[in-house]
Amino acid sequence: MFNFAFNSFYEALYMNGHGLYVWSVVILVFISLLGFFIGYTVKIKKIKDKLNEPN
Amino acid sequence: MIKKFIHQFASPKTYLYQVSRFYKYIFYFSLIIYIISIIWGLFFTPEDFVQGNSYRIIYLHVPASFLSQTLYLAMAISSITYLIWRVKLAAYLIIAIAPIGAMTTFIALISGSIWGIPTWGTWWQWDARITSTLILFIMYLGLISLHNSFSNHEKADKLLSWLVIVGAVNIPIIKKSVDWWSTLHQSASITLTDKPSIDPVMLYPLIGSIVGFFGLVICLVLLSSKYQILHREKNKSWVKDYV
């Protein structure tokens, strides 16, 4: 069940010609998640800073 | 009695303090599960006999697709809760979930299109599953735009709730589209009633990726709802104490 499915690291990247499709989806998902996490963290920090400002 | 219970435990203040308490545990647990499952699926599962290695997109596409529909259902439940019991938190959750639902639907559409190139020979087909998912994406964007166009938050919440409930009719259509119509998209590999049609070697990392992605998306909803509460309740004294 836990056998490495490829013979080399290059083969794992290339995936018999399907690597471009698979890795582009991996990048899309991770960038989307990261972007949303960073975006909301920044938005919360900004609103907290604004609320902490002395009137 | 139900109203009293809901109002007591679903107050924005209680929710915000609970979110801050549990967030990091859910986040780290989900992140670890997701990364392990993705690595397992991408590198340690065998090549598919028919699709070759392109099938590995399943570990990213299926969780996003599942969440795109689940989040809309969560919005519909929040809408009903808001309209019946006037729970403010439910209204905040609707608009907090919408952008994340749009993101997961976008991932589902794009990853599906990319998967379609080596598998079907085309990146797009106006078939029932893909078209109904595109409608879901447009609905998410429409709901966000509509909410932003209102200056009166209460009016926006009410209108949005009704629209979300009406739009929920699209969810069973997406789910059943592969059974009702002849489509390029395959039938569901995992159902609650039947034995999975996918081999266990490929199934376990898929379940892990769904659980991990689900947890990460929950974390995003918690962050988004936290922002909504701070933004909408900023004039309340307890918010100043909280920050």
PDB file of C-alpha atoms in Angstrom:
ATOM      1  CA  MET A   1       0.000   0.000   0.000  1.00  0.00           C
ATOM      2  CA  PHE A   2       2.878   2.381   0.727  1.00  0.00           C
ATOM      3  CA  ASN A   3       5.168   1.512  -2.184  1.00  0.00           C
ATOM      4  CA  PHE A   4       6.533   4.490  -4.113  1.00  0.00           C
ATOM      5  CA  ALA A   5       4.691   4.339  -7.451  1.00  0.00           C
ATOM      6  CA  PHE A   6       7.594   5.701  -9.528  1.00  0.00           C
ATOM      7  CA  ASN A   7      11.174   4.681 -10.246  1.00  0.00           C
ATOM      8  CA  SER A   8      12.684   8.133  -9.767  1.00  0.00           C
ATOM      9  CA  PHE A   9      11.867  11.661  -8.636  1.00  0.00           C
ATOM     10  CA  TYR A  10      11.898  12.852 -12.256  1.00  0.00           C
ATOM     11  CA  GLU A  11       9.386  10.134 -13.172  1.00  0.00           C
ATOM     12  CA  ALA A  12       7.169  11.288 -10.283  1.00  0.00           C
ATOM     13  CA  LEU A  13       7.251  14.831 -11.653  1.00  0.00           C
ATOM     14  CA  TYR A  14       6.686  13.793 -15.270  1.00  0.00           C
ATOM     15  CA  MET A  15       3.998  11.147 -14.501  1.00  0.00           C
ATOM     16  CA  ASN A  16       4.152   9.671 -18.008  1.00  0.00           C
ATOM     17  CA  GLY A  17       3.186  12.976 -19.579  1.00  0.00           C
ATOM     18  CA  HIS A  18       0.378  13.745 -17.107  1.00  0.00           C
ATOM     19  CA  GLY A  19       2.558  15.675 -14.657  1.00  0.00           C
ATOM     20  CA  LEU A  20       1.677  19.036 -16.197  1.00  0.00           C
ATOM     21  CA  TYR A  21      -2.035  18.458 -15.527  1.00  0.00           C
ATOM     22  CA  VAL A  22      -1.612  17.018 -12.042  1.00  0.00           C
ATOM     23  CA  TRP A  23       0.918  19.590 -10.798  1.00  0.00           C
ATOM     24  CA  SER A  24      -1.000  22.551 -12.207  1.00  0.00           C
ATOM     25  CA  VAL A  25      -4.040  21.434 -10.160  1.00  0.00           C
ATOM     26  CA  VAL A  26      -1.842  20.968  -7.052  1.00  0.00           C
ATOM     27  CA  ILE A  27      -0.514  24.537  -7.488  1.00  0.00           C
ATOM     28  CA  LEU A  28      -4.027  25.907  -8.083  1.00  0.00           C
ATOM     29  CA  VAL A  29      -5.371  24.317  -4.879  1.00  0.00           C
ATOM     30  CA  PHE A  30      -2.459  25.330  -2.661  1.00  0.00           C
ATOM     31  CA  ILE A  31      -2.341  28.919  -3.984  1.00  0.00           C
ATOM     32  CA  SER A  32      -6.117  29.275  -3.499  1.00  0.00           C
ATOM     33  CA  LEU A  33      -5.996  27.960   0.073  1.00  0.00           C
ATOM     34  CA  LEU A  34      -2.918  29.992   0.977  1.00  0.00           C
ATOM     35  CA  GLY A  35      -4.378  33.138  -0.589  1.00  0.00           C
ATOM     36  CA  PHE A  36      -7.611  32.824   1.356  1.00  0.00           C
ATOM     37  CA  PHE A  37      -5.853  32.079   4.673  1.00  0.00           C
ATOM     38  CA  ILE A  38      -3.494  35.042   4.252  1.00  0.00           C
ATOM     39  CA  GLY A  39      -6.308  37.282   2.999  1.00  0.00           C
ATOM     40  CA  TYR A  40      -8.587  36.654   5.985  1.00  0.00           C
ATOM     41  CA  THR A  41      -5.726  36.849   8.507  1.00  0.00           C
ATOM     42  CA  VAL A  42      -4.717  40.274   7.116  1.00  0.00           C
ATOM     43  CA  LYS A  43      -8.354  41.481   7.070  1.00  0.00           C
ATOM     44  CA  ILE A  44      -8.854  40.441  10.722  1.00  0.00           C
ATOM     45  CA  LYS A  45      -5.581  42.078  11.758  1.00  0.00           C
ATOM     46  CA  LYS A  46      -6.566  45.318   9.994  1.00  0.00           C
ATOM     47  CA  ILE A  47      -9.985  45.489  11.638  1.00  0.00           C
ATOM     48  CA  LYS A  48      -8.457  44.680  15.058  1.00  0.00           C
ATOM     49  CA  ASP A  49      -5.888  47.466  14.592  1.00  0.00           C
ATOM     50  CA  LYS A  50      -8.679  49.851  13.619  1.00  0.00           C
ATOM     51  CA  LEU A  51     -10.733  48.924  16.676  1.00  0.00           C
ATOM     52  CA  ASN A  52      -7.695  49.375  18.928  1.00  0.00           C
ATOM     53  CA  GLU A  53      -7.040  52.899  17.641  1.00  0.00           C
ATOM     54  CA  PRO A  54      -7.738  55.544  20.292  1.00  0.00           C
ATOM     55  CA  ASN A  55     -10.780  57.655  19.391  1.00  0.00           C
TER      56      ASN A  55
ATOM     57  CA  MET B   1     -37.536  27.095  24.161  1.00  0.00           C
ATOM     58  CA  ILE B   2     -35.634  26.284  20.929  1.00  0.00           C
ATOM     59  CA  LYS B   3     -35.389  30.010  20.218  1.00  0.00           C
ATOM     60  CA  LYS B   4     -33.960  30.679  23.697  1.00  0.00           C
ATOM     61  CA  PHE B   5     -31.442  27.842  23.304  1.00  0.00           C
ATOM     62  CA  ILE B   6     -30.292  29.003  19.870  1.00  0.00           C
ATOM     63  CA  HIS B   7     -29.996  32.643  20.916  1.00  0.00           C
ATOM     64  CA  GLN B   8     -27.973  31.691  23.985  1.00  0.00           C
ATOM     65  CA  PHE B   9     -25.462  29.440  22.229  1.00  0.00           C
ATOM     66  CA  ALA B  10     -25.355  31.168  18.849  1.00  0.00           C
ATOM     67  CA  SER B  11     -24.632  34.671  20.055  1.00  0.00           C
ATOM     68  CA  PRO B  12     -21.770  36.251  18.069  1.00  0.00           C
ATOM     69  CA  LYS B  13     -19.868  36.822  21.332  1.00  0.00           C
ATOM     70  CA  THR B  14     -20.002  33.161  22.446  1.00  0.00           C
ATOM     71  CA  TYR B  15     -19.179  32.022  18.904  1.00  0.00           C
ATOM     72  CA  LEU B  16     -16.152  34.318  18.610  1.00  0.00           C
ATOM     73  CA  TYR B  17     -14.658  33.138  21.898  1.00  0.00           C
ATOM     74  CA  GLN B  18     -15.253  29.473  20.969  1.00  0.00           C
ATOM     75  CA  VAL B  19     -13.690  29.999  17.510  1.00  0.00           C
ATOM     76  CA  SER B  20     -10.535  31.442  19.088  1.00  0.00           C
ATOM     77  CA  ARG B  21     -10.378  28.451  21.416  1.00  0.00           C
ATOM     78  CA  PHE B  22     -10.707  25.625  18.878  1.00  0.00           C
ATOM     79  CA  TYR B  23      -9.340  27.134  15.645  1.00  0.00           C
ATOM     80  CA  LYS B  24      -5.687  26.091  15.923  1.00  0.00           C
ATOM     81  CA  TYR B  25      -6.513  22.471  16.846  1.00  0.00           C
ATOM     82  CA  ILE B  26      -8.800  22.043  13.820  1.00  0.00           C
ATOM     83  CA  PHE B  27      -6.283  23.820  11.572  1.00  0.00           C
ATOM     84  CA  TYR B  28      -3.205  21.743  12.463  1.00  0.00           C
ATOM     85  CA  PHE B  29      -5.132  18.450  12.528  1.00  0.00           C
ATOM     86  CA  SER B  30      -6.669  19.121   9.085  1.00  0.00           C
ATOM     87  CA  LEU B  31      -3.420  20.383   7.573  1.00  0.00           C
ATOM     88  CA  ILE B  32      -1.517  17.264   8.635  1.00  0.00           C
ATOM     89  CA  ILE B  33      -4.287  14.919   7.396  1.00  0.00           C
ATOM     90  CA  TYR B  34      -4.540  16.807   4.079  1.00  0.00           C
ATOM     91  CA  ILE B  35      -0.805  16.902   3.347  1.00  0.00           C
ATOM     92  CA  ILE B  36      -0.315  13.210   4.252  1.00  0.00           C
ATOM     93  CA  SER B  37      -3.299  12.185   2.090  1.00  0.00           C
ATOM     94  CA  ILE B  38      -2.158  14.265  -0.895  1.00  0.00           C
ATOM     95  CA  ILE B  39       1.400  12.869  -0.730  1.00  0.00           C
ATOM     96  CA  TRP B  40      -0.045   9.348  -0.326  1.00  0.00           C
ATOM     97  CA  GLY B  41      -2.360   9.821  -3.320  1.00  0.00           C
ATOM     98  CA  LEU B  42       0.198  11.486  -5.591  1.00  0.00           C
ATOM     99  CA  PHE B  43       3.180   9.223  -4.929  1.00  0.00           C
ATOM    100  CA  PHE B  44       2.131   5.992  -3.216  1.00  0.00           C
ATOM    101  CA  THR B  45      -0.953   4.805  -5.065  1.00  0.00           C
ATOM    102  CA  PRO B  46      -0.642   2.741  -8.244  1.00  0.00           C
ATOM    103  CA  GLU B  47      -1.258   4.143 -11.722  1.00  0.00           C
ATOM    104  CA  ASP B  48      -4.830   3.773 -12.985  1.00  0.00           C
ATOM    105  CA  PHE B  49      -5.223   1.175 -15.756  1.00  0.00           C
ATOM    106  CA  VAL B  50      -7.464   3.395 -17.924  1.00  0.00           C
ATOM    107  CA  GLN B  51      -6.582   6.996 -17.035  1.00  0.00           C
ATOM    108  CA  GLY B  52      -2.897   6.592 -16.221  1.00  0.00           C
ATOM    109  CA  ASN B  53      -1.472   9.107 -13.759  1.00  0.00           C
ATOM    110  CA  SER B  54      -3.984  11.839 -14.596  1.00  0.00           C
ATOM    111  CA  TYR B  55      -6.458  10.149 -12.222  1.00  0.00           C
ATOM    112  CA  ARG B  56      -4.341  11.521  -9.315  1.00  0.00           C
ATOM    113  CA  ILE B  57      -6.235  14.815  -9.818  1.00  0.00           C
ATOM    114  CA  ILE B  58      -9.083  13.010  -8.019  1.00  0.00           C
ATOM    115  CA  TYR B  59      -7.356  13.781  -4.654  1.00  0.00           C
ATOM    116  CA  LEU B  60      -7.758  17.502  -5.298  1.00  0.00           C
ATOM    117  CA  HIS B  61     -10.875  17.658  -7.474  1.00  0.00           C
ATOM    118  CA  VAL B  62     -13.261  15.504  -5.436  1.00  0.00           C
ATOM    119  CA  PRO B  63     -12.752  17.281  -2.061  1.00  0.00           C
ATOM    120  CA  ALA B  64     -13.285  20.684  -3.746  1.00  0.00           C
ATOM    121  CA  SER B  65     -16.361  19.448  -5.600  1.00  0.00           C
ATOM    122  CA  PHE B  66     -17.817  17.892  -2.428  1.00  0.00           C
ATOM    123  CA  LEU B  67     -17.218  21.074  -0.430  1.00  0.00           C
ATOM    124  CA  SER B  68     -18.685  23.346  -3.122  1.00  0.00           C
ATOM    125  CA  GLN B  69     -22.068  21.641  -2.630  1.00  0.00           C
ATOM    126  CA  THR B  70     -21.748  21.115   1.145  1.00  0.00           C
ATOM    127  CA  LEU B  71     -21.001  24.802   1.723  1.00  0.00           C
ATOM    128  CA  TYR B  72     -24.084  25.812  -0.240  1.00  0.00           C
ATOM    129  CA  LEU B  73     -26.182  23.464   1.911  1.00  0.00           C
ATOM    130  CA  ALA B  74     -24.635  25.068   5.013  1.00  0.00           C
ATOM    131  CA  MET B  75     -25.670  28.474   3.614  1.00  0.00           C
ATOM    132  CA  ALA B  76     -29.204  27.188   3.032  1.00  0.00           C
ATOM    133  CA  ILE B  77     -29.440  25.873   6.630  1.00  0.00           C
ATOM    134  CA  SER B  78     -28.117  29.217   7.927  1.00  0.00           C
ATOM    135  CA  SER B  79     -30.701  31.037   5.793  1.00  0.00           C
ATOM    136  CA  ILE B  80     -33.577  28.985   7.209  1.00  0.00           C
ATOM    137  CA  THR B  81     -32.238  29.530  10.755  1.00  0.00           C
ATOM    138  CA  TYR B  82     -32.018  33.272  10.145  1.00  0.00           C
ATOM    139  CA  LEU B  83     -35.478  33.590   8.617  1.00  0.00           C
ATOM    140  CA  ILE B  84     -37.229  31.505  11.285  1.00  0.00           C
ATOM    141  CA  TRP B  85     -35.378  32.432  14.501  1.00  0.00           C
ATOM    142  CA  ARG B  86     -33.721  35.730  13.463  1.00  0.00           C
ATOM    143  CA  VAL B  87     -30.314  34.502  14.630  1.00  0.00           C
ATOM    144  CA  LYS B  88     -27.751  37.177  13.706  1.00  0.00           C
ATOM    145  CA  LEU B  89     -24.896  34.671  13.612  1.00  0.00           C
ATOM    146  CA  ALA B  90     -26.714  32.686  10.895  1.00  0.00           C
ATOM    147  CA  ALA B  91     -26.892  35.824   8.740  1.00  0.00           C
ATOM    148  CA  TYR B  92     -23.161  36.455   9.270  1.00  0.00           C
ATOM    149  CA  LEU B  93     -22.400  32.850   8.340  1.00  0.00           C
ATOM    150  CA  ILE B  94     -24.235  33.108   5.007  1.00  0.00           C
ATOM    151  CA  ILE B  95     -22.012  35.912   3.754  1.00  0.00           C
ATOM    152  CA  ALA B  96     -18.938  34.397   5.433  1.00  0.00           C
ATOM    153  CA  ILE B  97     -19.391  31.097   3.592  1.00  0.00           C
ATOM    154  CA  ALA B  98     -20.178  32.523   0.133  1.00  0.00           C
ATOM    155  CA  PRO B  99     -16.600  33.527  -0.948  1.00  0.00           C
ATOM    156  CA  ILE B 100     -15.187  30.211   0.274  1.00  0.00           C
ATOM    157  CA  GLY B 101     -17.938  28.345  -1.574  1.00  0.00           C
ATOM    158  CA  ALA B 102     -17.031  30.300  -4.702  1.00  0.00           C
ATOM    159  CA  MET B 103     -13.365  29.362  -4.242  1.00  0.00           C
ATOM    160  CA  THR B 104     -14.073  25.628  -3.844  1.00  0.00           C
ATOM    161  CA  THR B 105     -16.432  25.672  -6.851  1.00  0.00           C
ATOM    162  CA  PHE B 106     -13.771  27.480  -8.890  1.00  0.00           C
ATOM    163  CA  ILE B 107     -11.203  24.818  -7.940  1.00  0.00           C
ATOM    164  CA  ALA B 108     -13.709  22.054  -8.815  1.00  0.00           C
ATOM    165  CA  LEU B 109     -14.404  23.605 -12.241  1.00  0.00           C
ATOM    166  CA  ILE B 110     -10.777  24.344 -13.172  1.00  0.00           C
ATOM    167  CA  SER B 111      -9.382  21.039 -11.866  1.00  0.00           C
ATOM    168  CA  GLY B 112     -12.187  19.197 -13.675  1.00  0.00           C
ATOM    169  CA  SER B 113     -11.368  21.032 -16.907  1.00  0.00           C
ATOM    170  CA  ILE B 114      -7.656  20.238 -16.568  1.00  0.00           C
ATOM    171  CA  TRP B 115      -8.502  16.587 -15.824  1.00  0.00           C
ATOM    172  CA  GLY B 116     -10.781  16.528 -18.870  1.00  0.00           C
ATOM    173  CA  ILE B 117      -7.963  17.288 -21.333  1.00  0.00           C
ATOM    174  CA  PRO B 118      -6.069  13.963 -21.007  1.00  0.00           C
ATOM    175  CA  THR B 119      -9.168  11.932 -20.052  1.00  0.00           C
ATOM    176  CA  TRP B 120     -11.960  13.126 -22.366  1.00  0.00           C
ATOM    177  CA  GLY B 121      -9.888  14.987 -24.960  1.00  0.00           C
ATOM    178  CA  THR B 122     -11.685  18.246 -24.165  1.00  0.00           C
ATOM    179  CA  TRP B 123     -11.479  20.768 -21.326  1.00  0.00           C
ATOM    180  CA  TRP B 124     -15.134  21.757 -21.483  1.00  0.00           C
ATOM    181  CA  GLN B 125     -18.443  20.157 -22.374  1.00  0.00           C
ATOM    182  CA  TRP B 126     -21.884  21.693 -21.801  1.00  0.00           C
ATOM    183  CA  ASP B 127     -23.129  18.580 -20.048  1.00  0.00           C
ATOM    184  CA  ALA B 128     -25.448  18.507 -17.019  1.00  0.00           C
ATOM    185  CA  ARG B 129     -22.840  18.093 -14.243  1.00  0.00           C
ATOM    186  CA  ILE B 130     -20.400  20.717 -15.513  1.00  0.00           C
ATOM    187  CA  THR B 131     -23.099  23.233 -16.449  1.00  0.00           C
ATOM    188  CA  SER B 132     -24.937  22.907 -13.114  1.00  0.00           C
ATOM    189  CA  THR B 133     -21.608  23.375 -11.283  1.00  0.00           C
ATOM    190  CA  LEU B 134     -20.926  26.493 -13.370  1.00  0.00           C
ATOM    191  CA  ILE B 135     -24.402  27.768 -12.362  1.00  0.00           C
ATOM    192  CA  LEU B 136     -23.454  27.145  -8.710  1.00  0.00           C
ATOM    193  CA  PHE B 137     -20.286  29.231  -9.182  1.00  0.00           C
ATOM    194  CA  ILE B 138     -22.280  32.076 -10.792  1.00  0.00           C
ATOM    195  CA  MET B 139     -24.799  31.859  -7.930  1.00  0.00           C
ATOM    196  CA  TYR B 140     -22.029  32.267  -5.343  1.00  0.00           C
ATOM    197  CA  LEU B 141     -20.638  35.303  -7.185  1.00  0.00           C
ATOM    198  CA  GLY B 142     -24.126  36.772  -7.590  1.00  0.00           C
ATOM    199  CA  LEU B 143     -24.881  36.408  -3.866  1.00  0.00           C
ATOM    200  CA  ILE B 144     -21.599  38.098  -2.892  1.00  0.00           C
ATOM    201  CA  SER B 145     -22.176  40.986  -5.339  1.00  0.00           C
ATOM    202  CA  LEU B 146     -25.767  41.412  -4.191  1.00  0.00           C
ATOM    203  CA  HIS B 147     -24.787  41.546  -0.521  1.00  0.00           C
ATOM    204  CA  ASN B 148     -22.047  44.099  -1.230  1.00  0.00           C
ATOM    205  CA  SER B 149     -24.460  46.313  -3.188  1.00  0.00           C
ATOM    206  CA  PHE B 150     -26.678  46.923  -0.119  1.00  0.00           C
ATOM    207  CA  SER B 151     -25.882  49.569   2.480  1.00  0.00           C
ATOM    208  CA  ASN B 152     -28.625  48.236   4.781  1.00  0.00           C
ATOM    209  CA  HIS B 153     -27.209  44.992   6.158  1.00  0.00           C
ATOM    210  CA  GLU B 154     -30.521  43.702   7.547  1.00  0.00           C
ATOM    211  CA  LYS B 155     -32.307  44.062   4.215  1.00  0.00           C
ATOM    212  CA  ALA B 156     -29.376  42.361   2.470  1.00  0.00           C
ATOM    213  CA  ASP B 157     -29.399  39.457   4.950  1.00  0.00           C
ATOM    214  CA  LYS B 158     -33.120  38.878   4.454  1.00  0.00           C
ATOM    215  CA  LEU B 159     -32.999  39.012   0.653  1.00  0.00           C
ATOM    216  CA  LEU B 160     -29.867  36.861   0.538  1.00  0.00           C
ATOM    217  CA  SER B 161     -31.480  34.216   2.758  1.00  0.00           C
ATOM    218  CA  TRP B 162     -34.477  33.873   0.435  1.00  0.00           C
ATOM    219  CA  LEU B 163     -32.261  33.710  -2.650  1.00  0.00           C
ATOM    220  CA  VAL B 164     -30.004  31.061  -1.089  1.00  0.00           C
ATOM    221  CA  ILE B 165     -33.046  28.898  -0.256  1.00  0.00           C
ATOM    222  CA  VAL B 166     -34.429  29.237  -3.800  1.00  0.00           C
ATOM    223  CA  GLY B 167     -30.982  28.468  -5.285  1.00  0.00           C
ATOM    224  CA  ALA B 168     -30.647  25.313  -3.173  1.00  0.00           C
ATOM    225  CA  VAL B 169     -32.706  23.522  -5.824  1.00  0.00           C
ATOM    226  CA  ASN B 170     -29.490  23.379  -7.874  1.00  0.00           C
ATOM    227  CA  ILE B 171     -27.734  21.094  -5.343  1.00  0.00           C
ATOM    228  CA  PRO B 172     -29.793  17.913  -5.955  1.00  0.00           C
ATOM    229  CA  ILE B 173     -29.572  18.701  -9.686  1.00  0.00           C
ATOM    230  CA  ILE B 174     -25.743  18.723  -9.483  1.00  0.00           C
ATOM    231  CA  LYS B 175     -25.742  15.563  -7.374  1.00  0.00           C
ATOM    232  CA  LYS B 176     -28.157  13.603  -9.564  1.00  0.00           C
ATOM    233  CA  SER B 177     -27.148  15.051 -12.955  1.00  0.00           C
ATOM    234  CA  VAL B 178     -24.921  12.072 -13.755  1.00  0.00           C
ATOM    235  CA  ASP B 179     -27.824   9.682 -13.133  1.00  0.00           C
ATOM    236  CA  TRP B 180     -30.613  11.713 -14.772  1.00  0.00           C
ATOM    237  CA  TRP B 181     -28.790  12.656 -17.979  1.00  0.00           C
ATOM    238  CA  SER B 182     -26.164  11.104 -20.205  1.00  0.00           C
ATOM    239  CA  THR B 183     -22.975  13.005 -19.372  1.00  0.00           C
ATOM    240  CA  LEU B 184     -19.241  12.722 -19.907  1.00  0.00           C
ATOM    241  CA  HIS B 185     -18.804  12.841 -16.142  1.00  0.00           C
ATOM    242  CA  GLN B 186     -18.608   9.464 -14.407  1.00  0.00           C
ATOM    243  CA  SER B 187     -21.059   8.424 -11.664  1.00  0.00           C
ATOM    244  CA  ALA B 188     -20.110   8.929  -8.007  1.00  0.00           C
ATOM    245  CA  SER B 189     -17.373   6.528  -6.853  1.00  0.00           C
ATOM    246  CA  ILE B 190     -18.397   6.844  -3.189  1.00  0.00           C
ATOM    247  CA  THR B 191     -22.020   6.802  -2.026  1.00  0.00           C
ATOM    248  CA  LEU B 192     -23.663   6.313   1.358  1.00  0.00           C
ATOM    249  CA  THR B 193     -25.754   3.381   0.170  1.00  0.00           C
ATOM    250  CA  ASP B 194     -23.499   1.310  -2.129  1.00  0.00           C
ATOM    251  CA  LYS B 195     -20.037  -0.220  -1.827  1.00  0.00           C
ATOM    252  CA  PRO B 196     -17.386   2.184  -3.222  1.00  0.00           C
ATOM    253  CA  SER B 197     -16.504   1.440  -6.855  1.00  0.00           C
ATOM    254  CA  ILE B 198     -12.926   2.579  -6.239  1.00  0.00           C
ATOM    255  CA  ASP B 199     -10.151   0.247  -5.044  1.00  0.00           C
ATOM    256  CA  PRO B 200      -9.313   0.600  -1.300  1.00  0.00           C
ATOM    257  CA  VAL B 201      -5.681   1.419  -2.170  1.00  0.00           C
ATOM    258  CA  MET B 202      -6.937   4.554  -3.931  1.00  0.00           C
ATOM    259  CA  LEU B 203      -9.940   5.080  -1.648  1.00  0.00           C
ATOM    260  CA  TYR B 204      -8.168   5.637   1.713  1.00  0.00           C
ATOM    261  CA  PRO B 205      -6.066   8.626   0.605  1.00  0.00           C
ATOM    262  CA  LEU B 206      -9.189  10.011  -1.108  1.00  0.00           C
ATOM    263  CA  ILE B 207     -11.145   9.865   2.163  1.00  0.00           C
ATOM    264  CA  GLY B 208      -8.164  11.470   3.935  1.00  0.00           C
ATOM    265  CA  SER B 209      -7.966  14.284   1.393  1.00  0.00           C
ATOM    266  CA  ILE B 210     -11.716  14.935   1.742  1.00  0.00           C
ATOM    267  CA  VAL B 211     -11.467  15.022   5.579  1.00  0.00           C
ATOM    268  CA  GLY B 212      -8.351  17.245   5.499  1.00  0.00           C
ATOM    269  CA  PHE B 213      -9.759  19.660   2.922  1.00  0.00           C
ATOM    270  CA  PHE B 214     -13.065  19.762   4.813  1.00  0.00           C
ATOM    271  CA  GLY B 215     -11.212  20.756   7.991  1.00  0.00           C
ATOM    272  CA  LEU B 216      -9.177  23.445   6.231  1.00  0.00           C
ATOM    273  CA  VAL B 217     -12.321  24.880   4.648  1.00  0.00           C
ATOM    274  CA  ILE B 218     -14.011  24.880   8.094  1.00  0.00           C
ATOM    275  CA  CYS B 219     -11.019  26.912   9.332  1.00  0.00           C
ATOM    276  CA  LEU B 220     -11.502  29.372   6.464  1.00  0.00           C
ATOM    277  CA  VAL B 221     -15.197  29.685   7.355  1.00  0.00           C
ATOM    278  CA  LEU B 222     -14.222  30.318  11.001  1.00  0.00           C
ATOM    279  CA  LEU B 223     -11.798  33.066   9.934  1.00  0.00           C
ATOM    280  CA  SER B 224     -14.283  34.587   7.509  1.00  0.00           C
ATOM    281  CA  SER B 225     -17.102  34.551  10.072  1.00  0.00           C
ATOM    282  CA  LYS B 226     -14.766  36.047  12.682  1.00  0.00           C
ATOM    283  CA  TYR B 227     -14.097  38.922  10.284  1.00  0.00           C
ATOM    284  CA  GLN B 228     -17.830  39.359   9.605  1.00  0.00           C
ATOM    285  CA  ILE B 229     -18.606  39.502  13.336  1.00  0.00           C
ATOM    286  CA  LEU B 230     -15.836  42.016  14.079  1.00  0.00           C
ATOM    287  CA  HIS B 231     -16.970  44.127  11.109  1.00  0.00           C
ATOM    288  CA  ARG B 232     -20.701  44.040  11.841  1.00  0.00           C
ATOM    289  CA  GLU B 233     -20.501  44.271  15.650  1.00  0.00           C
ATOM    290  CA  LYS B 234     -17.635  46.766  15.795  1.00  0.00           C
ATOM    291  CA  ASN B 235     -19.690  49.305  17.769  1.00  0.00           C
ATOM    292  CA  LYS B 236     -20.531  46.845  20.553  1.00  0.00           C
ATOM    293  CA  SER B 237     -18.592  47.188  23.808  1.00  0.00           C
ATOM    294  CA  TRP B 238     -17.790  43.454  24.061  1.00  0.00           C
ATOM    295  CA  VAL B 239     -15.960  43.596  20.687  1.00  0.00           C
ATOM    296  CA  LYS B 240     -13.626  46.282  22.062  1.00  0.00           C
ATOM    297  CA  ASP B 241     -12.974  44.053  25.085  1.00  0.00           C
ATOM    298  CA  TYR B 242     -12.326  41.086  22.785  1.00  0.00           C
ATOM    299  CA  VAL B 243      -9.721  42.803  20.585  1.00  0.00           C
TER     300      VAL B 243
END
